[in-house]
PDB file of C-alpha atoms and ligand atoms in Angstrom:
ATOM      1  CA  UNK A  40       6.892 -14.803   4.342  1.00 91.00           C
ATOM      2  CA  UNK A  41       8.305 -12.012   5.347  1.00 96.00           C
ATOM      3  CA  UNK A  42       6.340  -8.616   7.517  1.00 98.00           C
ATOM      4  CA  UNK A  43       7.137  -5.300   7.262  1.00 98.00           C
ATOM      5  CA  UNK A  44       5.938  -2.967   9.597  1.00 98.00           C
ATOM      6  CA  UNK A  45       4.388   0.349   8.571  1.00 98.00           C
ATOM      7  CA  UNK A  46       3.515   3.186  10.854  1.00 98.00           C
ATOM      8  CA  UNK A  47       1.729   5.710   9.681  1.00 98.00           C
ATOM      9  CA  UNK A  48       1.178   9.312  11.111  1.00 98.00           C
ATOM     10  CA  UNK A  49      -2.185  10.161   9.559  1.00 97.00           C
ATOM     11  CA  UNK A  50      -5.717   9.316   8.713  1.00 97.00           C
ATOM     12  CA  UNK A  51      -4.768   9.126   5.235  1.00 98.00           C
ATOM     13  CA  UNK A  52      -1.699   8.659   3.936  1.00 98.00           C
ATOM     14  CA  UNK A  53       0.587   6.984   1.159  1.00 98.00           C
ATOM     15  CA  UNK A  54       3.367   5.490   2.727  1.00 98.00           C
ATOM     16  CA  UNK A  55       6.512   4.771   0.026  1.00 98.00           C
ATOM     17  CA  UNK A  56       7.298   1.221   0.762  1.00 98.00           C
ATOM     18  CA  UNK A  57       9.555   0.815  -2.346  1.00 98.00           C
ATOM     19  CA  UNK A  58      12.620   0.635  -0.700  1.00 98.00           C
ATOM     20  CA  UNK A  59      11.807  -1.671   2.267  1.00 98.00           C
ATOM     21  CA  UNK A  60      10.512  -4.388  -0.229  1.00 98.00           C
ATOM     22  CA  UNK A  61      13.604  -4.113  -2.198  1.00 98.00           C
ATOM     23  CA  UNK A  62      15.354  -4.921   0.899  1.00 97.00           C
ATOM     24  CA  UNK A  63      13.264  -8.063   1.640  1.00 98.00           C
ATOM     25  CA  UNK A  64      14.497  -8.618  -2.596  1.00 97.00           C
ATOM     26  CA  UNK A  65      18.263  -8.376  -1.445  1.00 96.00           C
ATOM     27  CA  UNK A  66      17.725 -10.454   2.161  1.00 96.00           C
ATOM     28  CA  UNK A  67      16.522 -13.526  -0.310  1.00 96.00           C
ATOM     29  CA  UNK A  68      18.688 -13.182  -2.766  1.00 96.00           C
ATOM     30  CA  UNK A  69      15.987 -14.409  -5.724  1.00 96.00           C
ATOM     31  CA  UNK A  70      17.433 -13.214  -9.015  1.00 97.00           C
ATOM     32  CA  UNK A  71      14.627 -13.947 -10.641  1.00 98.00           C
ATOM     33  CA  UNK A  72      10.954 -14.352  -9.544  1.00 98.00           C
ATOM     34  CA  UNK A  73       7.758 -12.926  -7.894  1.00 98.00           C
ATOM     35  CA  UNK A  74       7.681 -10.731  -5.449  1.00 98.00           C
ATOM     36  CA  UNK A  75       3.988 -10.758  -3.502  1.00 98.00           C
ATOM     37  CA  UNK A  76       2.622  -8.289  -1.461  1.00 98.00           C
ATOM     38  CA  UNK A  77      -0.530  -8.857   1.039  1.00 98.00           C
ATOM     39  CA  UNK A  78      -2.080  -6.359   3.323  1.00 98.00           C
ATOM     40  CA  UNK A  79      -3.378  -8.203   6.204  1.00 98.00           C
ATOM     41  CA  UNK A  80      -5.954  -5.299   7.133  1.00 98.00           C
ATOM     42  CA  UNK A  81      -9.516  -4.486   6.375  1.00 98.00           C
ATOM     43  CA  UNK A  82      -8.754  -0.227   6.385  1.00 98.00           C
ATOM     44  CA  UNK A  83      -5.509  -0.273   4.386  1.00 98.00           C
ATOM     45  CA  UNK A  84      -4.122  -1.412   0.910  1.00 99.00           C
ATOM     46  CA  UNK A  85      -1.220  -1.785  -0.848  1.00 99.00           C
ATOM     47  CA  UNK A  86      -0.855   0.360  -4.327  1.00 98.00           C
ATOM     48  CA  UNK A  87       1.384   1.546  -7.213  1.00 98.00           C
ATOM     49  CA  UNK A  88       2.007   4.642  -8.444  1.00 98.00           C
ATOM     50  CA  UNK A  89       3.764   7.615  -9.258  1.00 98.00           C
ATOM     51  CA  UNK A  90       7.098   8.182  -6.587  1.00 97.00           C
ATOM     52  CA  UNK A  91       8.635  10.822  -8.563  1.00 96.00           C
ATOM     53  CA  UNK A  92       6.223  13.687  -7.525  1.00 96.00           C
ATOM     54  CA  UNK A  93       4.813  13.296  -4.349  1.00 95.00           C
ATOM     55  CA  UNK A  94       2.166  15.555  -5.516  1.00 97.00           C
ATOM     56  CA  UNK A  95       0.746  12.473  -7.174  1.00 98.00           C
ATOM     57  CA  UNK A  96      -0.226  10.917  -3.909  1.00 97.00           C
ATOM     58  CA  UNK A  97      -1.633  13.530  -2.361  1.00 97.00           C
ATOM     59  CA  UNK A  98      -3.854  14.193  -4.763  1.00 98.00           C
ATOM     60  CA  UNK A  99      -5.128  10.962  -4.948  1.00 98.00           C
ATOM     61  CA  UNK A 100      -5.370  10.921  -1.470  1.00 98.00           C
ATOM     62  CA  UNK A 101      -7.373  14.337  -1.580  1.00 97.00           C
ATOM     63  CA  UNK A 102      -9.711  12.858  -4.356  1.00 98.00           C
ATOM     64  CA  UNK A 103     -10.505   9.986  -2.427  1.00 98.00           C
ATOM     65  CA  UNK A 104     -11.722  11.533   0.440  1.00 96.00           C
ATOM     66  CA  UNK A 105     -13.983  13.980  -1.778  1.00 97.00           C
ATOM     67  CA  UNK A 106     -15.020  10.478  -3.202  1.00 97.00           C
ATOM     68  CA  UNK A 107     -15.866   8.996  -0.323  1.00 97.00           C
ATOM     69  CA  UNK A 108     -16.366  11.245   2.913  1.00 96.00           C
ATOM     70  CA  UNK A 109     -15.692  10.017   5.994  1.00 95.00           C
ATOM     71  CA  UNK A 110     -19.287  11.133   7.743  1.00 93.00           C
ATOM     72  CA  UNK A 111     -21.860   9.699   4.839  1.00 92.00           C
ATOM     73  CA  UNK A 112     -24.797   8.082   6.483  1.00 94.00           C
ATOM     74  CA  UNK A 113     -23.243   5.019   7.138  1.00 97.00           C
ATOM     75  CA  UNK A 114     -24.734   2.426   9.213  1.00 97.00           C
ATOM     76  CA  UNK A 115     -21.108   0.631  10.779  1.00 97.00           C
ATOM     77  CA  UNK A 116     -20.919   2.067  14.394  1.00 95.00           C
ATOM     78  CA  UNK A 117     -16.866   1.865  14.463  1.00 95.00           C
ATOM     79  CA  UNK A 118     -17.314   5.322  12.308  1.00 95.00           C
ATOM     80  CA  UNK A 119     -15.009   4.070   9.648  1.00 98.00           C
ATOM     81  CA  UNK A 120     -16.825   2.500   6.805  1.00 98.00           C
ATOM     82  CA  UNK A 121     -15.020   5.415   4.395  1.00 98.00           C
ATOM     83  CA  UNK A 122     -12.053   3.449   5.457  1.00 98.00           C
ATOM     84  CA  UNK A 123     -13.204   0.066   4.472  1.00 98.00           C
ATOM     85  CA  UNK A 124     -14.452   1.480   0.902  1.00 98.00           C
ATOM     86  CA  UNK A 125     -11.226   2.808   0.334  1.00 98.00           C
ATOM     87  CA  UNK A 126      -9.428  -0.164   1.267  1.00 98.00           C
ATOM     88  CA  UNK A 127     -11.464  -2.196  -0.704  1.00 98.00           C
ATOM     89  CA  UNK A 128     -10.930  -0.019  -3.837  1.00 98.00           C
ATOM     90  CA  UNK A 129      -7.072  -0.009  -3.669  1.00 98.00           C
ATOM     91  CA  UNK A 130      -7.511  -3.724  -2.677  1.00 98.00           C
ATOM     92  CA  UNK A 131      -5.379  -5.832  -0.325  1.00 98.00           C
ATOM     93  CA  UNK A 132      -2.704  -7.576  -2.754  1.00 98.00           C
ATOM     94  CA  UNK A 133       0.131  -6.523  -5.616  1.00 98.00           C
ATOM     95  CA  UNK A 134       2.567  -8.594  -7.378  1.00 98.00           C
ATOM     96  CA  UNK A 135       5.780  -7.254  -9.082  1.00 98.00           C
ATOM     97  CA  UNK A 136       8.231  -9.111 -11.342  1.00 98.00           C
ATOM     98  CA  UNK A 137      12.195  -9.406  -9.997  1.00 98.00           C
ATOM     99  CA  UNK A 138      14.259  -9.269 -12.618  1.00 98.00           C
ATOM    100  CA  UNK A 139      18.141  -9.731 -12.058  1.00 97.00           C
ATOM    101  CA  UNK A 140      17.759  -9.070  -8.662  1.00 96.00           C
ATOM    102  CA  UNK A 141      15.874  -5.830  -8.911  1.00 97.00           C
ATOM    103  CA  UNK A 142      12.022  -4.574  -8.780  1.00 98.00           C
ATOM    104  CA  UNK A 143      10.781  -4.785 -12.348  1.00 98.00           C
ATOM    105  CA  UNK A 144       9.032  -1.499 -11.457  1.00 98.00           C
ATOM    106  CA  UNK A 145       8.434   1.157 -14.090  1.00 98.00           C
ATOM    107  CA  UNK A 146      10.814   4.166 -14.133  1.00 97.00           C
ATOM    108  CA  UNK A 147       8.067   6.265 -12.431  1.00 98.00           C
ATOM    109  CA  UNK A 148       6.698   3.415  -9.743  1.00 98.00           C
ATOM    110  CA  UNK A 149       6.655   3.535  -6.447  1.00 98.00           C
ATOM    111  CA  UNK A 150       4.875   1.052  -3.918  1.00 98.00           C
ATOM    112  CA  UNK A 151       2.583   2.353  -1.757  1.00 98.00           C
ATOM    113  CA  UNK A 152       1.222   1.247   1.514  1.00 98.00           C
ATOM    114  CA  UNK A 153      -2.049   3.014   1.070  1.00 98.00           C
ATOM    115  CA  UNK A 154      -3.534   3.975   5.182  1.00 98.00           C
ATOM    116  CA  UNK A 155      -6.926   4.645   5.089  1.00 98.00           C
ATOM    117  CA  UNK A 156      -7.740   4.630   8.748  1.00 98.00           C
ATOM    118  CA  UNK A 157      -4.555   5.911  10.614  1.00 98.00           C
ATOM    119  CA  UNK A 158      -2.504   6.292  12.712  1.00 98.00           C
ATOM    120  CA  UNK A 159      -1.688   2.950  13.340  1.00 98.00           C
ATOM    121  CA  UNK A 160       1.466   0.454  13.489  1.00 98.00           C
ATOM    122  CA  UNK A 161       0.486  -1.998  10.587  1.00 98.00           C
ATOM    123  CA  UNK A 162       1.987  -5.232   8.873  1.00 98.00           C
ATOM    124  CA  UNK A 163       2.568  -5.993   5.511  1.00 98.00           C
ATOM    125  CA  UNK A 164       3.527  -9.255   4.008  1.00 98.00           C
ATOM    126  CA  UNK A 165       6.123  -9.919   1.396  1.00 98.00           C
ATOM    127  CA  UNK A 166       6.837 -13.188  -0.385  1.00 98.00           C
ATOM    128  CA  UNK A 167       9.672 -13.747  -2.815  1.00 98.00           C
ATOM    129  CA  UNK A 168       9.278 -16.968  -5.324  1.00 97.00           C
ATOM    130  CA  UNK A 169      12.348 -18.236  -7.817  1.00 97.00           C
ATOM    131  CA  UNK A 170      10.413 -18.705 -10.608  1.00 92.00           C
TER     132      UNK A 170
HETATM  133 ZN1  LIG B 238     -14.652  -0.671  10.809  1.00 76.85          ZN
END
C-alpha cells in the first residue's frame, strides 16, 4: 500500500490525481492488474470523471453544494455534516484496470480526489495487484 498525499486549497474542490496514481503504476512496475484506490477520510472521496474540461468539475462541484448546503438544520455540532453527505455520495473507494502498464482509463477520465471539507493535507491509498 502505497499513500499519496493531497492538499487541497479549498472547501470544495476536485483535485486531478491522475497522474500521481500513474506514478505509483510505474514505481510497481505491474503490467497487468488492479489498481485500488481508498480514501481514508469521512469528508472526502475519491471520483472519476471528465479531465478534459475542467469546467466539468466545477460544475459538479457547484451542483453539489446547491444539493446539499452547507448551513441546513443539521444536528452534528462540528458544522460539517454537508461534508459527510457529500463524501458519502462520491464514496470512499475506486478501482481501475492496468493494462500494459497503463491506466485503463477512458479517453476523457480523470481521477479525482473529491475535498469536501478543505483545506486540509489528506492521504490517499493506492494498491497495485498482478492479476
Ligand atoms: Zn464532522
Amino acid at each position: 500500500m502505497e499513500y499519496l498525499t493531497v492538499t487541497s486549497s479549498g472547501r470544495n474542490q476536485f483535485i486531478d490525481i491522475t497522474g500521481e496514481v500513474r506514478n505509483v503504476i510505474l514505481k510497481k512496475g505491474v503490467k497487468n492488474g488492479i489498481c485500488f484506490l481508498f480514501v481514508p477520510h469521512t469528508t472526502a472521496a475519491v471520483t472519476i470523471n471528465e479531465g478534459a474540461d475542467p469546467d466539468v468539475a466545477r460544475d459538479i462541484l457547484a451542483y453539489m453544494e446547491k444539493l446539499v448546503p452547507q448551513r441546513n438544520g443539521f444536528k452534528h455540532a462540528e458544522g460539517n455534516s454537508d461534508a459527510h453527505i457529500k463524501a458519502s455520495m462520491f464514496g470512499a473507494s475506486e478501482i481501475v484496470h492496468v493494462v500494459d502498464g497503463k491506466l485503463a482509463l477512458g479517453t476523457w477520465q480523470a481521477i479525482y480526489f473529491c475535498e469536501f471539507d478543505g483545506p486540509r493535507t489528506r492521504r490517499l491509498g493506492v494498491r497495485v495487484l498482478p492479476v
